[in-house]
């Protein structure tokens, strides 16, 4: 058991897979000599050489396309896109190539391609560098999406992604890289797309992913002092979604709150709300509620930026209002 930063757990996962399988390579901007923007590939070029750890030009569509071709020919490339915002330049390689080639080839070409990209709102990076594009990627059949919220899951899910024969995107939140947690490298990992129960409660089910899981747990701790017990489910995956875990919990608590940093309109929360409403209609005491980012470009001003995405107090307020407790409305 080790106490590791999120970025260190990703680094160890990369190191373990590269040591075990010489077909695993990584490529992207600054992944070699610099060790990656968030140090995830630190030390790997010195250990495995520049053929397997490749610095690339600033040309996302080109090097992502190179990853697609390498995967078709039997390698297991891990492409690092410096930020999810730059994935917009690689959208053709991701959507038209990686997601579709296995289907269009009748399975002749599997796609053992992992694409890592940091996302989410960091701190005052401006609207063009603060996008959350889960909603875009979720709407692409053929892509799988993992969203690790803890160092342990970052370690597990990156290794599992590299083992996968499907195109798999690992979304890493920029504000989680220097979060710390226990990592057991020998523990048996749950399936990569299985949701996990982070906290059990009788009154309401809160479903979240990525950094919002951390905020949901903070809210649950606070609410417990008021006698409100909230279940917190960490989705861990946005494509596919583990519906069974979510449905089972909602059937027990009869209340559901969905928390996401992404914009409210047509986001992951909208799909979660629609499907859970269909599957749990007769178990719900009240309509499913959502706490989400505002439908605006992210402001640069620090206070406005913070107000544009869910905060712990927003989750607390939403639960109180749903349950009709003091501070909320019945």
Coordinates of C-alpha atoms in Angstrom, one line a residue, residues 22-199:
X22 CA 6.8 -4.1 -25.2
X23 CA 3.9 -3.3 -27.6
X24 CA 2.7 -0.5 -25.2
X25 CA 4.0 2.9 -26.3
X26 CA 3.0 6.4 -25.5
X27 CA 3.0 9.6 -27.6
X28 CA 2.0 13.2 -27.3
X29 CA 3.2 16.7 -26.7
X30 CA 6.0 16.8 -24.1
X31 CA 5.5 13.2 -22.9
X32 CA 9.2 12.4 -23.3
X33 CA 11.9 14.8 -22.1
X34 CA 9.5 17.0 -20.2
X35 CA 7.7 14.0 -18.6
X36 CA 4.2 15.3 -19.5
X37 CA 2.3 18.4 -18.5
X38 CA 1.3 16.8 -15.2
X39 CA 4.3 14.5 -14.8
X40 CA 2.4 11.4 -15.7
X41 CA 5.1 10.1 -18.1
X42 CA 8.0 11.3 -15.9
X43 CA 11.1 9.1 -16.2
X44 CA 9.6 6.8 -18.9
X45 CA 11.7 8.0 -21.8
X46 CA 14.9 7.4 -19.8
X47 CA 13.7 3.9 -18.9
X48 CA 12.1 2.7 -22.2
X49 CA 13.7 4.9 -24.9
X50 CA 12.5 7.5 -27.3
X51 CA 11.0 4.9 -29.7
X52 CA 8.4 3.9 -27.1
X53 CA 8.0 7.3 -25.5
X54 CA 7.5 9.7 -28.3
X55 CA 7.4 13.5 -28.2
X56 CA 5.2 14.8 -31.0
X57 CA 4.6 18.1 -32.8
X58 CA 1.7 20.3 -31.8
X59 CA -0.7 18.5 -34.1
X60 CA -3.4 16.6 -32.2
X61 CA -5.2 15.1 -35.2
X62 CA -1.9 13.8 -36.6
X63 CA -0.5 12.1 -33.6
X64 CA -3.9 10.7 -32.5
X65 CA -4.3 9.3 -36.0
X66 CA -0.9 7.8 -35.7
X67 CA -2.1 6.1 -32.5
X68 CA -5.1 4.7 -34.5
X69 CA -2.8 3.3 -37.1
X70 CA -0.4 1.8 -34.5
X71 CA -3.3 0.1 -32.8
X72 CA -4.5 -1.4 -36.1
X73 CA -1.1 -2.9 -36.6
X74 CA -0.8 -4.6 -33.2
X75 CA 0.7 -2.0 -30.8
X76 CA -1.1 -0.7 -27.7
X77 CA -0.6 3.0 -27.9
X78 CA -1.4 5.4 -25.1
X79 CA -2.0 8.9 -26.6
X80 CA -1.8 11.8 -24.3
X81 CA -3.7 14.9 -25.4
X82 CA -2.5 17.8 -23.3
X83 CA -6.0 19.0 -22.4
X84 CA -9.5 17.9 -23.5
X85 CA -9.9 21.3 -25.1
X86 CA -7.2 20.3 -27.7
X87 CA -9.1 17.1 -28.4
X88 CA -11.3 19.2 -30.6
X89 CA -8.4 19.2 -33.1
X90 CA -8.3 15.4 -33.0
X91 CA -12.0 14.8 -33.3
X92 CA -11.8 13.3 -36.7
X93 CA -9.2 10.7 -35.6
X94 CA -11.2 9.9 -32.4
X95 CA -14.8 9.8 -33.8
X96 CA -14.3 8.8 -37.5
X97 CA -11.4 6.5 -37.0
X98 CA -10.9 5.1 -33.5
X99 CA -14.6 4.6 -32.8
X100 CA -15.7 3.3 -36.1
X101 CA -12.9 1.2 -37.7
X102 CA -13.6 -2.0 -35.6
X103 CA -17.2 -1.9 -36.6
X104 CA -16.6 -1.0 -40.3
X105 CA -14.0 -3.7 -40.7
X106 CA -16.3 -6.4 -39.3
X107 CA -14.0 -6.9 -36.3
X108 CA -10.9 -7.4 -38.5
X109 CA -9.2 -4.5 -36.8
X110 CA -9.6 -4.2 -33.0
X111 CA -8.7 -0.8 -31.6
X112 CA -6.4 -1.3 -28.5
X113 CA -6.0 2.5 -28.2
X114 CA -6.0 4.5 -25.0
X115 CA -6.4 8.3 -25.1
X116 CA -5.6 10.1 -21.9
X117 CA -6.7 13.7 -21.5
X118 CA -7.0 16.1 -18.6
X119 CA -10.3 18.0 -18.4
X120 CA -12.5 20.0 -16.1
X121 CA -12.2 23.5 -14.7
X122 CA -8.9 24.1 -13.1
X123 CA -8.3 27.7 -12.0
X124 CA -8.7 30.7 -14.2
X125 CA -7.6 29.1 -17.5
X126 CA -10.3 30.9 -19.5
X127 CA -13.2 29.6 -21.4
X128 CA -11.2 27.9 -24.2
X129 CA -9.1 25.9 -21.7
X130 CA -11.9 25.0 -19.2
X131 CA -14.3 22.9 -21.2
X132 CA -15.9 19.7 -20.1
X133 CA -16.6 17.7 -23.3
X134 CA -18.0 14.5 -21.7
X135 CA -21.3 15.2 -23.5
X136 CA -19.6 15.2 -26.9
X137 CA -17.7 12.0 -26.3
X138 CA -20.6 10.1 -24.7
X139 CA -22.6 10.5 -27.9
X140 CA -20.1 8.5 -30.0
X141 CA -20.9 4.8 -30.3
X142 CA -17.7 2.8 -30.3
X143 CA -16.0 4.9 -27.6
X144 CA -15.6 3.8 -24.0
X145 CA -15.0 6.4 -21.3
X146 CA -13.4 6.0 -17.8
X147 CA -13.5 8.8 -15.3
X148 CA -11.3 7.9 -12.3
X149 CA -11.8 10.1 -9.2
X150 CA -9.2 8.6 -6.9
X151 CA -5.5 7.6 -7.2
X152 CA -6.5 4.0 -6.7
X153 CA -9.0 4.1 -9.6
X154 CA -6.5 6.1 -11.7
X155 CA -4.0 3.2 -11.3
X156 CA -6.6 0.5 -11.9
X157 CA -8.5 2.0 -14.8
X158 CA -5.5 3.1 -16.8
X159 CA -4.0 -0.4 -16.6
X160 CA -7.4 -1.9 -17.6
X161 CA -7.7 0.6 -20.5
X162 CA -4.3 -0.4 -21.9
X163 CA -5.4 -4.1 -21.8
X164 CA -8.7 -3.3 -23.6
X165 CA -9.1 -4.0 -27.3
X166 CA -11.5 -1.1 -27.7
X167 CA -10.9 2.6 -28.1
X168 CA -11.0 3.9 -24.5
X169 CA -10.7 7.5 -23.3
X170 CA -9.5 8.1 -19.7
X171 CA -10.7 11.5 -18.5
X172 CA -8.5 12.9 -15.7
X173 CA -9.6 16.0 -13.9
X174 CA -6.9 18.7 -13.7
X175 CA -7.6 19.5 -10.1
X176 CA -7.1 15.8 -9.0
X177 CA -3.5 15.4 -10.2
X178 CA -2.1 16.5 -6.8
X179 CA -4.8 14.8 -4.7
X180 CA -3.4 12.0 -2.5
X181 CA -4.7 8.6 -1.6
X182 CA -3.8 5.0 -0.8
X183 CA -2.9 2.8 -3.8
X184 CA -2.7 -1.0 -3.5
X185 CA -1.0 -2.1 -6.6
X186 CA -1.7 -5.8 -5.8
X187 CA -5.4 -5.5 -5.0
X188 CA -7.9 -7.0 -7.4
X189 CA -9.5 -4.3 -9.5
X190 CA -13.3 -4.1 -10.0
X191 CA -14.4 -4.1 -13.7
X192 CA -13.4 -0.9 -15.3
X193 CA -16.9 0.2 -16.0
X194 CA -18.4 -0.8 -12.7
X195 CA -19.7 2.0 -10.4
X196 CA -18.6 2.0 -6.8
X197 CA -20.5 2.8 -3.6
X198 CA -18.4 5.4 -1.8
X199 CA -20.8 5.9 1.1

